[in-house]
PDB file of C-alpha atoms in Angstrom:
ATOM      1  CA  THR Y   1      37.834  21.372  65.213  1.00 45.00           C
ATOM      2  CA  ASP Y   2      34.622  21.364  63.181  1.00 55.00           C
ATOM      3  CA  GLY Y   3      35.294  19.165  60.186  1.00 61.00           C
ATOM      4  CA  ALA Y   4      38.358  17.557  61.802  1.00 84.00           C
ATOM      5  CA  VAL Y   5      37.047  14.111  60.936  1.00 89.00           C
ATOM      6  CA  ARG Y   6      36.557  13.259  57.290  1.00 86.00           C
ATOM      7  CA  LEU Y   7      35.534  10.285  55.230  1.00 86.00           C
ATOM      8  CA  GLU Y   8      38.141   9.087  52.733  1.00 87.00           C
ATOM      9  CA  ARG Y   9      37.566   6.049  50.541  1.00 89.00           C
ATOM     10  CA  GLY Y  10      35.068   4.564  52.975  1.00 84.00           C
ATOM     11  CA  ARG Y  11      37.196   5.152  56.088  1.00 86.00           C
ATOM     12  CA  LEU Y  12      36.883   7.763  58.790  1.00 86.00           C
ATOM     13  CA  VAL Y  13      40.095   9.747  59.168  1.00 89.00           C
ATOM     14  CA  LEU Y  14      40.999  11.643  62.332  1.00 87.00           C
ATOM     15  CA  PRO Y  15      44.172  13.779  62.368  1.00 86.00           C
ATOM     16  CA  SER Y  16      46.680  12.283  64.827  1.00 86.00           C
ATOM     17  CA  GLU Y  17      46.958  15.526  66.799  1.00 86.00           C
ATOM     18  CA  LEU Y  18      43.270  15.105  67.744  1.00 83.00           C
ATOM     19  CA  ALA Y  19      43.545  11.473  68.797  1.00 83.00           C
ATOM     20  CA  SER Y  20      43.387  12.225  72.538  1.00 85.00           C
ATOM     21  CA  ASP Y  21      39.870  13.646  72.006  1.00 87.00           C
ATOM     22  CA  GLY Y  22      39.064  11.242  69.177  1.00 87.00           C
ATOM     23  CA  PRO Y  23      35.702  10.010  70.467  1.00 89.00           C
ATOM     24  CA  VAL Y  24      34.407  13.578  70.833  1.00 90.00           C
ATOM     25  CA  HIS Y  25      35.392  14.417  67.249  1.00 90.00           C
ATOM     26  CA  LEU Y  26      33.982  11.173  65.828  1.00 91.00           C
ATOM     27  CA  ILE Y  27      30.665  11.624  67.632  1.00 93.00           C
ATOM     28  CA  GLY Y  28      30.475  15.210  66.360  1.00 92.00           C
ATOM     29  CA  TRP Y  29      31.056  13.978  62.821  1.00 93.00           C
ATOM     30  CA  TYR Y  30      28.248  11.402  63.113  1.00 94.00           C
ATOM     31  CA  GLN Y  31      25.917  14.075  64.475  1.00 95.00           C
ATOM     32  CA  ARG Y  32      26.656  16.648  61.756  1.00 93.00           C
ATOM     33  CA  CYS Y  33      26.620  14.209  58.866  1.00 93.00           C
ATOM     34  CA  GLY Y  34      23.653  12.322  60.293  1.00 95.00           C
ATOM     35  CA  GLU Y  35      21.439  15.381  60.430  1.00 94.00           C
ATOM     36  CA  THR Y  36      22.304  16.259  56.834  1.00 95.00           C
ATOM     37  CA  TRP Y  37      21.914  12.706  55.534  1.00 95.00           C
ATOM     38  CA  LEU Y  38      18.639  12.135  57.362  1.00 97.00           C
ATOM     39  CA  ARG Y  39      16.790  15.242  56.092  1.00 95.00           C
ATOM     40  CA  PRO Y  40      15.556  13.759  52.782  1.00 96.00           C
ATOM     41  CA  ARG Y  41      14.841  10.415  54.490  1.00 96.00           C
ATOM     42  CA  VAL Y  42      12.716  12.189  57.114  1.00 96.00           C
ATOM     43  CA  ARG Y  43      10.695  13.908  54.382  1.00 96.00           C
ATOM     44  CA  LEU Y  44      10.089  10.589  52.619  1.00 97.00           C
ATOM     45  CA  TRP Y  45       8.959   8.674  55.711  1.00 97.00           C
ATOM     46  CA  ALA Y  46       7.009  11.604  57.177  1.00 97.00           C
ATOM     47  CA  GLU Y  47       5.035  11.841  53.945  1.00 97.00           C
ATOM     48  CA  ARG Y  48       4.286   8.114  53.980  1.00 97.00           C
ATOM     49  CA  LEU Y  49       3.228   8.259  57.638  1.00 97.00           C
ATOM     50  CA  ARG Y  50       1.384  11.578  57.248  1.00 96.00           C
ATOM     51  CA  VAL Y  51       3.235  13.283  60.099  1.00 96.00           C
ATOM     52  CA  HIS Y  52       4.892  16.695  60.313  1.00 95.00           C
ATOM     53  CA  PRO Y  53       7.976  16.417  62.525  1.00 96.00           C
ATOM     54  CA  GLU Y  54      10.210  19.225  63.657  1.00 93.00           C
ATOM     55  CA  PRO Y  55      13.733  19.163  62.162  1.00 93.00           C
ATOM     56  CA  ILE Y  56      15.481  15.907  63.080  1.00 94.00           C
ATOM     57  CA  GLU Y  57      18.117  15.885  65.793  1.00 95.00           C
ATOM     58  CA  VAL Y  58      21.002  13.458  66.047  1.00 97.00           C
ATOM     59  CA  SER Y  59      22.268  13.173  69.604  1.00 95.00           C
ATOM     60  CA  ASP Y  60      23.320  10.777  72.348  1.00 95.00           C
ATOM     61  CA  LEU Y  61      20.258   8.937  73.630  1.00 95.00           C
ATOM     62  CA  GLY Y  62      21.998   6.482  75.910  1.00 92.00           C
ATOM     63  CA  HIS Y  63      20.727   3.006  75.061  1.00 89.00           C
ATOM     64  CA  LYS Y  64      17.818   4.118  72.856  1.00 94.00           C
ATOM     65  CA  TRP Y  65      18.004   4.181  69.058  1.00 96.00           C
ATOM     66  CA  GLY Y  66      15.588   7.058  68.838  1.00 96.00           C
ATOM     67  CA  SER Y  67      12.900   9.022  70.598  1.00 95.00           C
ATOM     68  CA  ALA Y  68       9.729  10.843  69.606  1.00 94.00           C
ATOM     69  CA  THR Y  69       7.629  13.281  71.596  1.00 86.00           C
ATOM     70  CA  THR Y  70       4.042  14.371  71.211  1.00 75.00           C
ATOM     71  CA  GLY Y  71       5.410  17.768  70.197  1.00 80.00           C
ATOM     72  CA  GLN Y  72       6.543  16.282  66.837  1.00 91.00           C
ATOM     73  CA  ARG Y  73      10.179  16.162  67.931  1.00 92.00           C
ATOM     74  CA  VAL Y  74      12.218  13.175  66.725  1.00 96.00           C
ATOM     75  CA  ARG Y  75      15.756  12.406  67.789  1.00 96.00           C
ATOM     76  CA  ILE Y  76      18.007   9.635  66.496  1.00 97.00           C
ATOM     77  CA  HIS Y  77      21.051   8.294  68.358  1.00 97.00           C
ATOM     78  CA  TRP Y  78      24.275   9.251  66.553  1.00 97.00           C
ATOM     79  CA  ALA Y  79      25.450   5.604  66.741  1.00 96.00           C
ATOM     80  CA  THR Y  80      22.524   4.672  64.489  1.00 97.00           C
ATOM     81  CA  MET Y  81      24.400   6.370  61.659  1.00 96.00           C
ATOM     82  CA  GLN Y  82      26.867   3.446  61.631  1.00 95.00           C
ATOM     83  CA  LEU Y  83      24.096   1.136  60.401  1.00 96.00           C
ATOM     84  CA  SER Y  84      23.067   0.361  56.831  1.00 96.00           C
ATOM     85  CA  PRO Y  85      20.541   2.739  55.227  1.00 97.00           C
ATOM     86  CA  GLN Y  86      17.881   0.011  55.448  1.00 97.00           C
ATOM     87  CA  LEU Y  87      18.269  -0.176  59.245  1.00 98.00           C
ATOM     88  CA  ILE Y  88      18.523   3.585  59.675  1.00 98.00           C
ATOM     89  CA  ASP Y  89      15.231   3.822  57.775  1.00 98.00           C
ATOM     90  CA  TYR Y  90      13.692   1.325  60.204  1.00 98.00           C
ATOM     91  CA  VAL Y  91      14.728   3.428  63.221  1.00 98.00           C
ATOM     92  CA  LEU Y  92      13.532   6.598  61.527  1.00 97.00           C
ATOM     93  CA  ALA Y  93      10.170   5.186  60.403  1.00 98.00           C
ATOM     94  CA  HIS Y  94       9.663   3.621  63.842  1.00 98.00           C
ATOM     95  CA  GLU Y  95      10.171   6.964  65.599  1.00 97.00           C
ATOM     96  CA  LEU Y  96       8.075   8.898  63.094  1.00 97.00           C
ATOM     97  CA  ALA Y  97       5.257   6.350  63.541  1.00 97.00           C
ATOM     98  CA  HIS Y  98       5.295   7.224  67.241  1.00 96.00           C
ATOM     99  CA  LEU Y  99       4.145  10.735  66.310  1.00 96.00           C
ATOM    100  CA  ARG Y 100       0.813   9.114  65.395  1.00 95.00           C
ATOM    101  CA  GLU Y 101       0.838   6.155  67.772  1.00 94.00           C
ATOM    102  CA  PRO Y 102       2.784   6.856  70.989  1.00 93.00           C
ATOM    103  CA  HIS Y 103       2.718   3.290  72.375  1.00 94.00           C
ATOM    104  CA  HIS Y 104       3.882  -0.066  71.005  1.00 96.00           C
ATOM    105  CA  GLY Y 105       0.334  -1.418  70.788  1.00 97.00           C
ATOM    106  CA  PRO Y 106      -1.236  -3.270  67.856  1.00 97.00           C
ATOM    107  CA  SER Y 107      -2.183  -0.025  66.077  1.00 97.00           C
ATOM    108  CA  PHE Y 108       1.454   1.128  66.160  1.00 98.00           C
ATOM    109  CA  TRP Y 109       2.747  -2.081  64.556  1.00 98.00           C
ATOM    110  CA  GLN Y 110      -0.078  -2.053  61.986  1.00 98.00           C
ATOM    111  CA  LEU Y 111       0.831   1.506  61.002  1.00 98.00           C
ATOM    112  CA  LEU Y 112       4.510   0.619  60.682  1.00 98.00           C
ATOM    113  CA  ALA Y 113       3.657  -2.515  58.672  1.00 98.00           C
ATOM    114  CA  ARG Y 114       1.629  -0.433  56.192  1.00 97.00           C
ATOM    115  CA  VAL Y 115       4.615   1.767  55.325  1.00 97.00           C
ATOM    116  CA  MET Y 116       7.348  -0.851  55.886  1.00 98.00           C
ATOM    117  CA  PRO Y 117       6.015  -4.386  55.307  1.00 98.00           C
ATOM    118  CA  ASP Y 118       9.380  -5.974  56.223  1.00 98.00           C
ATOM    119  CA  TYR Y 119       9.743  -4.075  59.511  1.00 98.00           C
ATOM    120  CA  ALA Y 120       9.994  -7.304  61.566  1.00 98.00           C
ATOM    121  CA  GLU Y 121      13.039  -8.483  59.592  1.00 98.00           C
ATOM    122  CA  ARG Y 122      14.648  -5.048  59.932  1.00 98.00           C
ATOM    123  CA  LYS Y 123      13.902  -4.998  63.664  1.00 97.00           C
ATOM    124  CA  ALA Y 124      15.582  -8.391  64.096  1.00 97.00           C
ATOM    125  CA  GLU Y 125      18.581  -7.297  62.024  1.00 97.00           C
ATOM    126  CA  LEU Y 126      18.893  -4.135  64.141  1.00 97.00           C
ATOM    127  CA  ALA Y 127      19.028  -6.290  67.282  1.00 96.00           C
ATOM    128  CA  ARG Y 128      21.835  -8.373  65.751  1.00 96.00           C
ATOM    129  CA  ARG Y 129      23.909  -5.553  64.263  1.00 94.00           C
ATOM    130  CA  GLY Y 130      23.228  -2.997  66.945  1.00 91.00           C
ATOM    131  CA  SER Y 131      24.804  -5.099  69.652  1.00 89.00           C
ATOM    132  CA  VAL Y 132      28.280  -4.629  68.117  1.00 91.00           C
ATOM    133  CA  LEU Y 133      28.206  -0.912  67.292  1.00 92.00           C
ATOM    134  CA  TRP Y 134      30.517   1.667  68.816  1.00 92.00           C
ATOM    135  CA  PHE Y 135      28.682   3.892  71.324  1.00 92.00           C
ATOM    136  CA  GLY Y 136      31.499   6.251  72.185  1.00 87.00           C
ATOM    137  CA  ALA Y 137      33.710   4.416  74.633  1.00 75.00           C
ATOM    138  CA  PRO Y 138      37.395   4.812  73.724  1.00 61.00           C
TER     139      PRO Y 138
END
């Protein structure tokens, strides 16, 4: 069933015989495509932030957009991949910034502002758009 979901003319297509397990296939598609799509974006933002993350992972993080660990591991929620590139970049840069500044203190926001001056607008837009995304419920 790998590759069962495909993108055609801007629409996700799932073969009807897979509809009963549709959410599983759609989530898998977002994970596979997300990891591929994010690779060059990770390189760009990691360079700007002067961090060296492990390969990005796209997975289910519950109600979190992303996570970062002190071991240079960054994960992005698969549902994030439904957002515009500008908002995906915000989530990605935010998590990569945590590799240098683990807490949301003033130094974290100053670091993020240096590489993404409009982060506050993107953060607000994420709050608006994120509340209506699909998170896997049928």
